[in-house]
Amino acid sequence: MSLRTRITVTYIGLTVVAILLASTFSSWQLNSYLDKRQAASLESEVRSLALQFERGSLYIDSTSTNDAFLKQVSRELGVRLTAVRKDGTVCFDTDVPFDSLAHVGNHAERPEIVRARQGDTGVDRRKSATVGEEFLYVARRLRGSSLGGLDSGYVRLAFSVREIQTLDNQVQALIWGMGLLAVIIIAGVSYQVSKQITKPIQTIVNRAQAVKNGDFGQRIDVRSNDEIGLLATSINEMAEKLGSDIERLNKLERVRSEFLANVSHELRTPIFSIQGFLETLLDGAVDDPGVNKEFLEKAHKHASRLNALLNDLIDISRIESGDMKMSFRYFGIAEFVRQVVDELRPQAEKKQISLTFHSGVEAAAQVYGDRDRLKQVLINLIDNGIKYTESGGSVRCSVEGDGDRCVVSVSDTGTGIPPEHTGRIFERFYRVDRDRSRQVGGTGLGLAIVKHIVEAHGSSVSVQSTVGKGSTFSFALKR
């Protein structure tokens, strides 16, 4: 089925559903309204008749001589009148001859009689078991005893619902007639509308198919600002985004391949070194006091490097996959940085490097962050500063206030970073000088871990560096 046909059928279907709903609702509303209105009228009339019976103006006699008068009253009111004794026996009914009343069933348990017995007046709508026609019934309980010959019984009026049903049928016929006319009009209009809609949609479909087949350069000429124009614009944006995503995925694939190659290379170096040292020892050097300790120390050094590399790989994998959960809380920033500096000072002194701390904030200043992860950041930055600074140089950590933030900085007097490398130093396994990095024992993942942890705190790491003079790494934390 073509789109044009589906649109036309949809409009017609919606129109038919609307007509059905309107018909059902109007029928229910009309019946409800007329029932309530007629019930109120019958209640008023039955109260008046009950009062006449209680006063004796109307009565039932055993000879049926008063039947003609009661039937006349019933005709003038346009209702069916029934008199029921207290025990439920019918003693008069305008639709039942006097000599046939004995065959009429007991009315004591009829719904309207039961309700009248409980609250003076009772109402019900149902099909009469006596005459086989649907009526709206209203019954009234008489007060007193032996009044009008009814012995405190009941007066009941019944109104045939034929008139209500006839009016309802007329309304339904009017609704369906108007609905049929609406269907014819809508069918013609929808055909023309669908004709205007389907042509640009077909163009959009053709362009979308081209995009599906990999031609991301396809674009749709947008000529309107309506829904079709917005759809065309969306297709164009989608094609552009898909093209960008494909390019990004290709780049990620290259990065992944490069990452795997780097991981393999980084793991291979310490493993081969350890293997070589162990093979030398097993070949007899283990018994040579001049070399066995040296080889074991070198093997231990490479094993430690391998362990550090694996730990960094686990950390960066957990961070990038979202498995590393942060535990944010407030803590004193100055004392925190001072403690980290004190922990690393022996490492700096071993290289004859001055490691100092300066606080430009009040002692009680607090920041919001994950204390353990930020300690990992500081250790990486300070450790890098120590590794790439020659003996006699210095590494300085500082905390300064900046409005509603505290800025943490780590500065060194090391080798510095050439400008062409500063944009890539936070990439995994990226090294400015690979030979020197391996010599000082870096894993190539430290700054990548620093970048991810700081970004998880809603901040970023900045770097300022001059070759031969040193570098400064800074990041800010919310107070």
CSV table of C-alpha atoms in Angstrom, one decimal:
chain,number,residue,atom,x,y,z
A,1,MET,CA,0.0,0.0,0.0
A,2,SER,CA,1.4,3.4,-1.0
A,3,LEU,CA,2.0,6.2,1.5
A,4,ARG,CA,-0.7,8.3,-0.3
A,5,THR,CA,-3.3,5.5,0.2
A,6,ARG,CA,-2.2,5.0,3.8
A,7,ILE,CA,-2.7,8.6,4.6
A,8,THR,CA,-6.1,8.7,3.0
A,9,VAL,CA,-7.2,5.5,4.8
A,10,THR,CA,-5.8,6.9,8.1
A,11,TYR,CA,-7.8,10.1,7.8
A,12,ILE,CA,-11.0,8.1,7.0
A,13,GLY,CA,-10.3,5.7,9.8
A,14,LEU,CA,-9.8,8.5,12.3
A,15,THR,CA,-13.0,10.2,11.1
A,16,VAL,CA,-15.0,6.9,11.6
A,17,VAL,CA,-13.5,6.4,15.0
A,18,ALA,CA,-14.4,10.0,15.9
A,19,ILE,CA,-18.0,9.4,14.7
A,20,LEU,CA,-18.2,6.2,16.7
A,21,LEU,CA,-17.0,8.0,19.8
A,22,ALA,CA,-19.3,11.0,19.2
A,23,SER,CA,-22.3,8.6,18.6
A,24,THR,CA,-21.6,6.5,21.7
A,25,PHE,CA,-21.0,9.6,23.9
A,26,SER,CA,-24.0,11.5,22.7
A,27,SER,CA,-26.3,8.4,23.1
A,28,TRP,CA,-25.1,7.9,26.6
A,29,GLN,CA,-25.4,11.6,27.5
A,30,LEU,CA,-28.9,11.9,25.9
A,31,ASN,CA,-30.2,8.8,27.6
A,32,SER,CA,-28.7,9.9,30.9
A,33,TYR,CA,-30.2,13.4,30.6
A,34,LEU,CA,-33.7,12.2,29.5
A,35,ASP,CA,-33.7,9.5,32.2
A,36,LYS,CA,-32.9,12.0,34.9
A,37,ARG,CA,-35.4,14.5,33.6
A,38,GLN,CA,-38.2,11.9,33.2
A,39,ALA,CA,-37.4,10.4,36.6
A,40,ALA,CA,-37.7,13.8,38.3
A,41,SER,CA,-41.0,14.4,36.5
A,42,LEU,CA,-42.3,11.0,37.6
A,43,GLU,CA,-41.2,11.5,41.2
A,44,SER,CA,-43.2,14.7,41.3
A,45,GLU,CA,-46.3,13.1,39.8
A,46,VAL,CA,-46.1,10.0,42.0
A,47,ARG,CA,-45.8,12.2,45.1
A,48,SER,CA,-49.0,14.0,44.1
A,49,LEU,CA,-50.9,10.7,43.4
A,50,ALA,CA,-49.7,9.2,46.7
A,51,LEU,CA,-51.0,12.2,48.5
A,52,GLN,CA,-54.4,11.8,46.8
A,53,PHE,CA,-54.5,8.1,47.8
A,54,GLU,CA,-53.5,9.0,51.4
A,55,ARG,CA,-56.3,11.6,51.6
A,56,GLY,CA,-58.8,9.2,50.0
A,57,SER,CA,-59.4,11.3,46.9
A,58,LEU,CA,-58.2,8.3,44.9
A,59,TYR,CA,-58.8,4.7,46.0
A,60,ILE,CA,-58.9,1.1,44.8
A,61,ASP,CA,-62.1,-0.8,45.2
A,62,SER,CA,-62.7,-4.6,44.9
A,63,THR,CA,-65.4,-4.1,42.3
A,64,SER,CA,-63.2,-2.2,39.9
A,65,THR,CA,-65.8,0.5,39.5
A,66,ASN,CA,-63.1,3.2,40.0
A,67,ASP,CA,-60.8,1.7,37.3
A,68,ALA,CA,-62.0,3.9,34.5
A,69,PHE,CA,-61.2,7.1,36.5
A,70,LEU,CA,-57.7,5.9,37.4
A,71,LYS,CA,-57.0,4.9,33.8
A,72,GLN,CA,-58.1,8.3,32.6
A,73,VAL,CA,-55.7,9.9,35.1
A,74,SER,CA,-53.0,7.6,33.8
A,75,ARG,CA,-53.7,8.6,30.1
A,76,GLU,CA,-53.6,12.3,31.0
A,77,LEU,CA,-50.2,11.9,32.7
A,78,GLY,CA,-48.9,9.7,29.8
A,79,VAL,CA,-47.8,6.9,32.2
A,80,ARG,CA,-48.6,3.5,33.4
A,81,LEU,CA,-50.2,3.4,36.9
A,82,THR,CA,-49.8,0.5,39.2
A,83,ALA,CA,-51.1,0.1,42.8
A,84,VAL,CA,-49.4,-2.4,45.0
A,85,ARG,CA,-50.5,-3.6,48.4
A,86,LYS,CA,-48.1,-3.8,51.4
A,87,ASP,CA,-47.5,-7.5,50.8
A,88,GLY,CA,-46.6,-6.9,47.1
A,89,THR,CA,-49.9,-8.0,45.6
A,90,VAL,CA,-50.9,-5.9,42.5
A,91,CYS,CA,-54.4,-4.6,43.0
A,92,PHE,CA,-54.5,-2.3,40.0
A,93,ASP,CA,-52.6,-1.8,36.7
A,94,THR,CA,-53.7,0.4,33.8
A,95,ASP,CA,-52.2,-2.1,31.3
A,96,VAL,CA,-53.7,-5.3,32.9
A,97,PRO,CA,-57.4,-6.1,33.0
A,98,PHE,CA,-59.0,-6.4,36.5
A,99,ASP,CA,-59.8,-10.1,36.0
A,100,SER,CA,-56.1,-10.8,35.1
A,101,LEU,CA,-54.5,-9.2,38.1
A,102,ALA,CA,-54.5,-12.5,39.9
A,103,HIS,CA,-51.9,-13.8,37.4
A,104,VAL,CA,-49.5,-10.9,37.9
A,105,GLY,CA,-46.4,-11.8,39.9
A,106,ASN,CA,-45.8,-10.4,43.4
A,107,HIS,CA,-44.1,-7.0,43.3
A,108,ALA,CA,-42.6,-7.0,46.8
A,109,GLU,CA,-39.0,-7.5,45.5
A,110,ARG,CA,-39.2,-5.3,42.5
A,111,PRO,CA,-36.2,-2.9,42.8
A,112,GLU,CA,-38.2,0.3,42.8
A,113,ILE,CA,-40.6,-1.2,45.5
A,114,VAL,CA,-37.6,-2.3,47.7
A,115,ARG,CA,-36.0,1.2,47.4
A,116,ALA,CA,-39.4,2.9,48.2
A,117,ARG,CA,-39.8,0.6,51.2
A,118,GLN,CA,-36.3,1.8,52.4
A,119,GLY,CA,-36.6,5.5,51.6
A,120,ASP,CA,-40.2,6.4,50.5
A,121,THR,CA,-39.3,6.7,46.8
A,122,GLY,CA,-37.6,4.2,44.5
A,123,VAL,CA,-36.5,4.4,40.9
A,124,ASP,CA,-35.5,1.7,38.4
A,125,ARG,CA,-35.2,1.2,34.6
A,126,ARG,CA,-35.8,-2.3,33.1
A,127,LYS,CA,-37.9,-4.4,30.8
A,128,SER,CA,-41.3,-5.2,32.2
A,129,ALA,CA,-42.0,-8.9,32.9
A,130,THR,CA,-45.7,-8.3,32.6
A,131,VAL,CA,-46.0,-6.4,29.3
A,132,GLY,CA,-42.6,-7.1,27.7
A,133,GLU,CA,-41.6,-3.5,27.3
A,134,GLU,CA,-38.8,-1.3,28.8
A,135,PHE,CA,-40.0,1.2,31.3
A,136,LEU,CA,-38.6,3.8,33.7
A,137,TYR,CA,-40.3,3.0,37.1
A,138,VAL,CA,-40.9,5.3,40.1
A,139,ALA,CA,-42.6,4.0,43.2
A,140,ARG,CA,-43.9,5.8,46.3
A,141,ARG,CA,-44.7,4.3,49.7
A,142,LEU,CA,-48.0,5.4,51.2
A,143,ARG,CA,-48.0,6.5,54.8
A,144,GLY,CA,-50.7,5.5,57.4
A,145,SER,CA,-52.8,2.3,57.4
A,146,SER,CA,-55.8,1.3,55.4
A,147,LEU,CA,-55.6,4.5,53.4
A,148,GLY,CA,-57.6,4.5,50.2
A,149,GLY,CA,-58.0,0.7,50.4
A,150,LEU,CA,-54.2,0.1,49.8
A,151,ASP,CA,-53.3,-0.7,53.4
A,152,SER,CA,-50.1,1.4,53.4
A,153,GLY,CA,-49.0,-0.1,50.1
A,154,TYR,CA,-47.3,1.6,47.1
A,155,VAL,CA,-48.2,3.7,44.1
A,156,ARG,CA,-46.0,3.2,41.1
A,157,LEU,CA,-45.7,5.1,37.8
A,158,ALA,CA,-44.0,3.7,34.7
A,159,PHE,CA,-42.9,5.6,31.7
A,160,SER,CA,-42.2,3.8,28.4
A,161,VAL,CA,-38.7,4.6,27.1
A,162,ARG,CA,-39.8,4.2,23.5
A,163,GLU,CA,-39.8,8.0,23.1
A,164,ILE,CA,-36.3,8.3,24.5
A,165,GLN,CA,-35.1,5.6,22.2
A,166,THR,CA,-36.8,7.2,19.2
A,167,LEU,CA,-35.1,10.5,20.0
A,168,ASP,CA,-31.8,8.8,20.5
A,169,ASN,CA,-32.2,7.0,17.1
A,170,GLN,CA,-32.9,10.3,15.4
A,171,VAL,CA,-29.8,11.9,16.9
A,172,GLN,CA,-27.6,8.9,15.9
A,173,ALA,CA,-29.0,9.1,12.3
A,174,LEU,CA,-28.1,12.8,12.2
A,175,ILE,CA,-24.6,12.1,13.5
A,176,TRP,CA,-24.0,9.3,11.0
A,177,GLY,CA,-25.4,11.3,8.2
A,178,MET,CA,-23.1,14.2,8.9
A,179,GLY,CA,-20.2,11.7,9.5
A,180,LEU,CA,-20.7,10.1,6.1
A,181,LEU,CA,-20.6,13.6,4.5
A,182,ALA,CA,-17.4,14.3,6.5
A,183,VAL,CA,-15.9,11.0,5.3
A,184,ILE,CA,-16.5,11.9,1.6
A,185,ILE,CA,-15.1,15.4,2.1
A,186,ILE,CA,-12.1,14.2,4.0
A,187,ALA,CA,-11.4,11.5,1.5
A,188,GLY,CA,-11.1,14.1,-1.3
A,189,VAL,CA,-9.1,16.6,0.8
A,190,SER,CA,-6.8,13.9,2.2
A,191,TYR,CA,-6.0,12.6,-1.3
A,192,GLN,CA,-4.9,16.0,-2.4
A,193,VAL,CA,-3.0,16.7,0.8
A,194,SER,CA,-1.2,13.3,0.7
A,195,LYS,CA,-0.3,14.0,-2.9
A,196,GLN,CA,1.5,17.1,-1.8
A,197,ILE,CA,3.2,15.3,1.2
A,198,THR,CA,4.3,12.2,-0.5
A,199,LYS,CA,6.4,13.8,-3.3
A,200,PRO,CA,8.9,15.5,-1.0
A,201,ILE,CA,8.8,12.5,1.3
A,202,GLN,CA,9.8,10.3,-1.6
A,203,THR,CA,12.7,12.6,-2.2
A,204,ILE,CA,13.7,12.3,1.4
A,205,VAL,CA,13.4,8.5,1.3
A,206,ASN,CA,15.8,8.4,-1.8
A,207,ARG,CA,18.3,10.6,0.0
A,208,ALA,CA,18.0,8.5,3.2
A,209,GLN,CA,18.6,5.3,1.2
A,210,ALA,CA,21.8,6.9,-0.2
A,211,VAL,CA,23.0,7.8,3.3
A,212,LYS,CA,22.2,4.2,4.4
A,213,ASN,CA,24.4,2.9,1.6
A,214,GLY,CA,27.3,5.0,2.8
A,215,ASP,CA,27.0,8.1,0.7
A,216,PHE,CA,27.1,10.7,3.6
A,217,GLY,CA,27.6,13.6,1.2
A,218,GLN,CA,24.0,13.5,0.1
A,219,ARG,CA,21.9,16.5,1.1
A,220,ILE,CA,18.2,17.4,0.7
A,221,ASP,CA,17.2,20.7,-0.7
A,222,VAL,CA,15.1,22.3,2.1
A,223,ARG,CA,12.3,24.5,0.7
A,224,SER,CA,9.9,25.0,3.6
A,225,ASN,CA,9.8,25.5,7.4
A,226,ASP,CA,7.0,23.0,8.0
A,227,GLU,CA,7.3,19.4,9.3
A,228,ILE,CA,8.6,18.2,5.9
A,229,GLY,CA,11.3,20.9,5.9
A,230,LEU,CA,12.2,20.0,9.5
A,231,LEU,CA,12.4,16.3,8.5
A,232,ALA,CA,14.7,17.2,5.6
A,233,THR,CA,16.8,19.3,7.8
A,234,SER,CA,17.0,16.4,10.3
A,235,ILE,CA,18.1,14.0,7.6
A,236,ASN,CA,20.8,16.4,6.5
A,237,GLU,CA,22.0,16.8,10.1
A,238,MET,CA,21.9,13.1,10.6
A,239,ALA,CA,24.0,12.5,7.5
A,240,GLU,CA,26.5,15.0,8.6
A,241,LYS,CA,26.6,13.5,12.1
A,242,LEU,CA,26.9,10.0,10.8
A,243,GLY,CA,29.7,11.1,8.6
A,244,SER,CA,31.4,12.6,11.6
A,245,ASP,CA,30.7,9.6,13.7
A,246,ILE,CA,32.1,7.2,11.1
A,247,GLU,CA,35.2,9.4,11.0
A,248,ARG,CA,35.4,9.4,14.8
A,249,LEU,CA,35.0,5.6,14.9
A,250,ASN,CA,37.7,5.2,12.3
A,251,LYS,CA,39.9,7.4,14.5
A,252,LEU,CA,39.0,5.4,17.6
A,253,GLU,CA,39.9,2.2,15.7
A,254,ARG,CA,43.3,3.7,14.9
A,255,VAL,CA,43.7,4.8,18.5
A,256,ARG,CA,42.7,1.4,19.7
A,257,SER,CA,45.2,-0.3,17.4
A,258,GLU,CA,47.9,2.1,18.4
A,259,PHE,CA,47.0,1.6,22.1
A,260,LEU,CA,47.3,-2.2,21.7
A,261,ALA,CA,50.6,-1.8,19.9
A,262,ASN,CA,51.8,0.5,22.7
A,263,VAL,CA,50.6,-1.9,25.4
A,264,SER,CA,52.3,-4.8,23.7
A,265,HIS,CA,55.5,-2.9,23.3
A,266,GLU,CA,55.5,-1.5,26.9
A,267,LEU,CA,54.8,-5.0,28.4
A,268,ARG,CA,57.3,-6.7,26.1
A,269,THR,CA,60.3,-4.6,27.2
A,270,PRO,CA,60.2,-5.4,31.0
A,271,ILE,CA,59.2,-9.0,30.3
A,272,PHE,CA,62.0,-9.6,27.9
A,273,SER,CA,64.4,-7.9,30.3
A,274,ILE,CA,63.3,-10.0,33.2
A,275,GLN,CA,63.4,-13.2,31.1
A,276,GLY,CA,67.0,-12.3,29.9
A,277,PHE,CA,68.2,-11.7,33.5
A,278,LEU,CA,66.6,-14.9,34.7
A,279,GLU,CA,68.0,-17.0,31.8
A,280,THR,CA,71.5,-15.6,32.5
A,281,LEU,CA,71.2,-16.5,36.2
A,282,LEU,CA,69.9,-20.0,35.4
A,283,ASP,CA,72.8,-20.5,33.0
A,284,GLY,CA,75.2,-20.3,35.9
A,285,ALA,CA,75.5,-16.6,36.9
A,286,VAL,CA,73.4,-17.3,40.0
A,287,ASP,CA,76.5,-18.8,41.5
A,288,ASP,CA,78.6,-15.8,40.6
A,289,PRO,CA,78.6,-13.3,43.6
A,290,GLY,CA,79.8,-10.6,41.3
A,291,VAL,CA,76.7,-10.6,39.0
A,292,ASN,CA,73.8,-12.5,40.7
A,293,LYS,CA,72.8,-9.7,43.0
A,294,GLU,CA,73.0,-7.1,40.3
A,295,PHE,CA,70.9,-9.2,37.9
A,296,LEU,CA,68.3,-9.9,40.6
A,297,GLU,CA,68.1,-6.1,41.4
A,298,LYS,CA,67.6,-5.3,37.7
A,299,ALA,CA,65.0,-8.1,37.3
A,300,HIS,CA,63.2,-6.7,40.4
A,301,LYS,CA,63.3,-3.2,38.9
A,302,HIS,CA,61.7,-4.3,35.7
A,303,ALA,CA,59.1,-6.4,37.6
A,304,SER,CA,58.2,-3.3,39.6
A,305,ARG,CA,57.9,-1.3,36.4
A,306,LEU,CA,55.7,-4.0,35.0
A,307,ASN,CA,53.5,-3.9,38.1
A,308,ALA,CA,53.2,-0.1,37.9
A,309,LEU,CA,52.3,-0.4,34.2
A,310,LEU,CA,49.6,-3.0,34.9
A,311,ASN,CA,48.2,-0.9,37.8
A,312,ASP,CA,48.0,2.2,35.6
A,313,LEU,CA,46.4,0.2,32.8
A,314,ILE,CA,43.7,-1.1,35.3
A,315,ASP,CA,43.1,2.5,36.6
A,316,ILE,CA,42.7,4.1,33.2
A,317,SER,CA,40.5,1.3,32.0
A,318,ARG,CA,38.2,1.7,35.1
A,319,ILE,CA,38.1,5.4,34.7
A,320,GLU,CA,37.3,5.4,31.0
A,321,SER,CA,34.6,2.6,31.4
A,322,GLY,CA,33.0,4.4,34.4
A,323,ASP,CA,33.7,1.6,36.8
A,324,MET,CA,35.9,3.8,39.0
A,325,LYS,CA,33.5,5.5,41.4
A,326,MET,CA,34.3,8.8,43.0
A,327,SER,CA,33.7,9.6,46.6
A,328,PHE,CA,33.2,13.3,46.9
A,329,ARG,CA,33.4,15.2,50.2
A,330,TYR,CA,34.8,18.4,51.6
A,331,PHE,CA,38.3,18.4,53.0
A,332,GLY,CA,41.1,20.8,53.9
A,333,ILE,CA,43.1,21.4,50.8
A,334,ALA,CA,46.3,23.0,52.3
A,335,GLU,CA,46.9,20.3,54.8
A,336,PHE,CA,46.1,17.6,52.2
A,337,VAL,CA,48.7,18.9,49.7
A,338,ARG,CA,51.3,19.4,52.5
A,339,GLN,CA,50.9,15.7,53.5
A,340,VAL,CA,51.5,14.5,49.9
A,341,VAL,CA,54.6,16.7,49.6
A,342,ASP,CA,56.0,15.4,52.9
A,343,GLU,CA,55.4,11.8,51.7
A,344,LEU,CA,57.4,12.4,48.4
A,345,ARG,CA,60.2,14.6,49.9
A,346,PRO,CA,62.5,11.6,50.6
A,347,GLN,CA,62.3,10.7,46.9
A,348,ALA,CA,63.2,14.3,45.9
A,349,GLU,CA,66.0,14.5,48.5
A,350,LYS,CA,67.4,11.2,47.1
A,351,LYS,CA,68.0,13.1,43.8
A,352,GLN,CA,69.1,16.3,45.6
A,353,ILE,CA,66.0,18.1,44.5
A,354,SER,CA,64.3,20.7,46.7
A,355,LEU,CA,60.5,19.9,47.1
A,356,THR,CA,58.6,22.7,48.8
A,357,PHE,CA,55.0,23.7,49.5
A,358,HIS,CA,53.3,27.1,49.5
A,359,SER,CA,49.8,27.9,50.6
A,360,GLY,CA,48.1,31.1,49.6
A,361,VAL,CA,44.7,30.2,51.3
A,362,GLU,CA,43.6,30.2,54.8
A,363,ALA,CA,44.3,27.0,56.8
A,364,ALA,CA,40.6,26.2,57.1
A,365,ALA,CA,40.0,26.4,53.3
A,366,GLN,CA,38.1,23.3,52.0
A,367,VAL,CA,37.5,21.9,48.6
A,368,TYR,CA,35.0,19.4,47.3
A,369,GLY,CA,36.4,16.2,45.7
A,370,ASP,CA,37.6,12.7,46.0
A,371,ARG,CA,40.6,12.8,48.4
A,372,ASP,CA,42.1,9.5,47.3
A,373,ARG,CA,41.9,10.2,43.6
A,374,LEU,CA,43.3,13.7,43.9
A,375,LYS,CA,46.2,12.3,45.9
A,376,GLN,CA,46.8,10.0,42.9
A,377,VAL,CA,46.8,13.2,40.7
A,378,LEU,CA,49.3,15.0,43.0
A,379,ILE,CA,51.6,12.0,43.3
A,380,ASN,CA,51.8,11.6,39.5
A,381,LEU,CA,52.5,15.3,38.9
A,382,ILE,CA,55.1,15.6,41.7
A,383,ASP,CA,56.7,12.3,40.7
A,384,ASN,CA,57.0,13.6,37.0
A,385,GLY,CA,58.5,16.8,38.3
A,386,ILE,CA,61.1,14.9,40.3
A,387,LYS,CA,61.9,12.5,37.4
A,388,TYR,CA,62.4,15.2,34.8
A,389,THR,CA,64.4,17.6,37.0
A,390,GLU,CA,68.1,17.4,37.3
A,391,SER,CA,69.9,17.3,40.6
A,392,GLY,CA,70.1,20.7,42.2
A,393,GLY,CA,66.8,21.7,40.8
A,394,SER,CA,63.4,22.2,42.6
A,395,VAL,CA,59.8,21.2,42.5
A,396,ARG,CA,57.2,23.5,44.1
A,397,CYS,CA,53.6,22.7,45.0
A,398,SER,CA,51.2,25.6,45.8
A,399,VAL,CA,47.5,26.2,46.6
A,400,GLU,CA,46.0,29.6,45.7
A,401,GLY,CA,42.6,31.1,46.1
A,402,ASP,CA,40.6,32.1,43.0
A,403,GLY,CA,37.1,33.2,44.0
A,404,ASP,CA,35.0,30.1,44.7
A,405,ARG,CA,37.8,27.8,43.7
A,406,CYS,CA,41.3,26.8,44.8
A,407,VAL,CA,44.0,26.4,42.2
A,408,VAL,CA,46.6,23.6,42.8
A,409,SER,CA,49.9,23.9,40.9
A,410,VAL,CA,53.0,21.8,40.6
A,411,SER,CA,56.0,23.6,39.1
A,412,ASP,CA,59.5,22.2,38.4
A,413,THR,CA,62.8,23.4,36.9
A,414,GLY,CA,63.2,20.4,34.7
A,415,THR,CA,63.8,19.9,31.0
A,416,GLY,CA,60.5,21.4,29.9
A,417,ILE,CA,58.2,20.4,27.0
A,418,PRO,CA,58.5,21.7,23.5
A,419,PRO,CA,55.3,23.6,22.3
A,420,GLU,CA,54.5,21.0,19.6
A,421,HIS,CA,54.1,18.3,22.3
A,422,THR,CA,52.0,20.1,24.9
A,423,GLY,CA,48.7,19.3,23.2
A,424,ARG,CA,49.4,15.5,23.2
A,425,ILE,CA,51.2,14.9,26.5
A,426,PHE,CA,47.9,13.7,28.1
A,427,GLU,CA,47.4,11.0,25.6
A,428,ARG,CA,48.0,7.4,26.7
A,429,PHE,CA,51.7,6.2,26.2
A,430,TYR,CA,52.6,9.5,24.6
A,431,ARG,CA,56.2,10.5,25.4
A,432,VAL,CA,58.2,13.6,24.5
A,433,ASP,CA,61.4,11.6,24.8
A,434,ARG,CA,60.8,7.9,24.8
A,435,ASP,CA,64.3,6.9,25.7
A,436,ARG,CA,64.5,9.3,28.7
A,437,SER,CA,61.0,8.2,29.8
A,438,ARG,CA,61.9,4.6,30.0
A,439,GLN,CA,65.2,5.5,31.7
A,440,VAL,CA,63.4,7.3,34.5
A,441,GLY,CA,60.8,4.6,34.8
A,442,GLY,CA,57.6,6.2,33.5
A,443,THR,CA,54.6,4.1,32.3
A,444,GLY,CA,53.3,6.6,29.8
A,445,LEU,CA,49.9,6.6,31.5
A,446,GLY,CA,50.3,9.0,34.4
A,447,LEU,CA,49.2,12.2,32.8
A,448,ALA,CA,46.3,10.4,31.0
A,449,ILE,CA,45.1,9.2,34.5
A,450,VAL,CA,45.6,12.8,35.8
A,451,LYS,CA,43.5,14.2,33.0
A,452,HIS,CA,40.6,11.8,33.5
A,453,ILE,CA,40.4,12.2,37.3
A,454,VAL,CA,40.6,16.1,37.1
A,455,GLU,CA,37.8,16.1,34.5
A,456,ALA,CA,35.7,13.9,36.7
A,457,HIS,CA,35.9,16.8,39.2
A,458,GLY,CA,34.5,19.2,36.6
A,459,SER,CA,37.9,20.8,36.0
A,460,SER,CA,40.8,20.5,33.5
A,461,VAL,CA,44.5,20.4,33.7
A,462,SER,CA,46.5,23.3,32.2
A,463,VAL,CA,50.2,23.2,31.4
A,464,GLN,CA,52.8,26.0,30.9
A,465,SER,CA,56.2,24.9,29.9
A,466,THR,CA,59.5,26.4,28.6
A,467,VAL,CA,62.2,24.1,27.2
A,468,GLY,CA,65.2,24.1,29.5
A,469,LYS,CA,63.4,26.1,32.2
A,470,GLY,CA,60.7,23.8,33.5
A,471,SER,CA,56.9,23.2,33.5
A,472,THR,CA,53.8,24.1,35.6
A,473,PHE,CA,50.7,21.9,35.8
A,474,SER,CA,47.6,23.4,37.4
A,475,PHE,CA,44.0,22.5,38.0
A,476,ALA,CA,41.1,24.1,40.0
A,477,LEU,CA,38.8,22.6,42.6
A,478,LYS,CA,35.4,23.9,43.8
A,479,ARG,CA,35.3,25.2,47.3
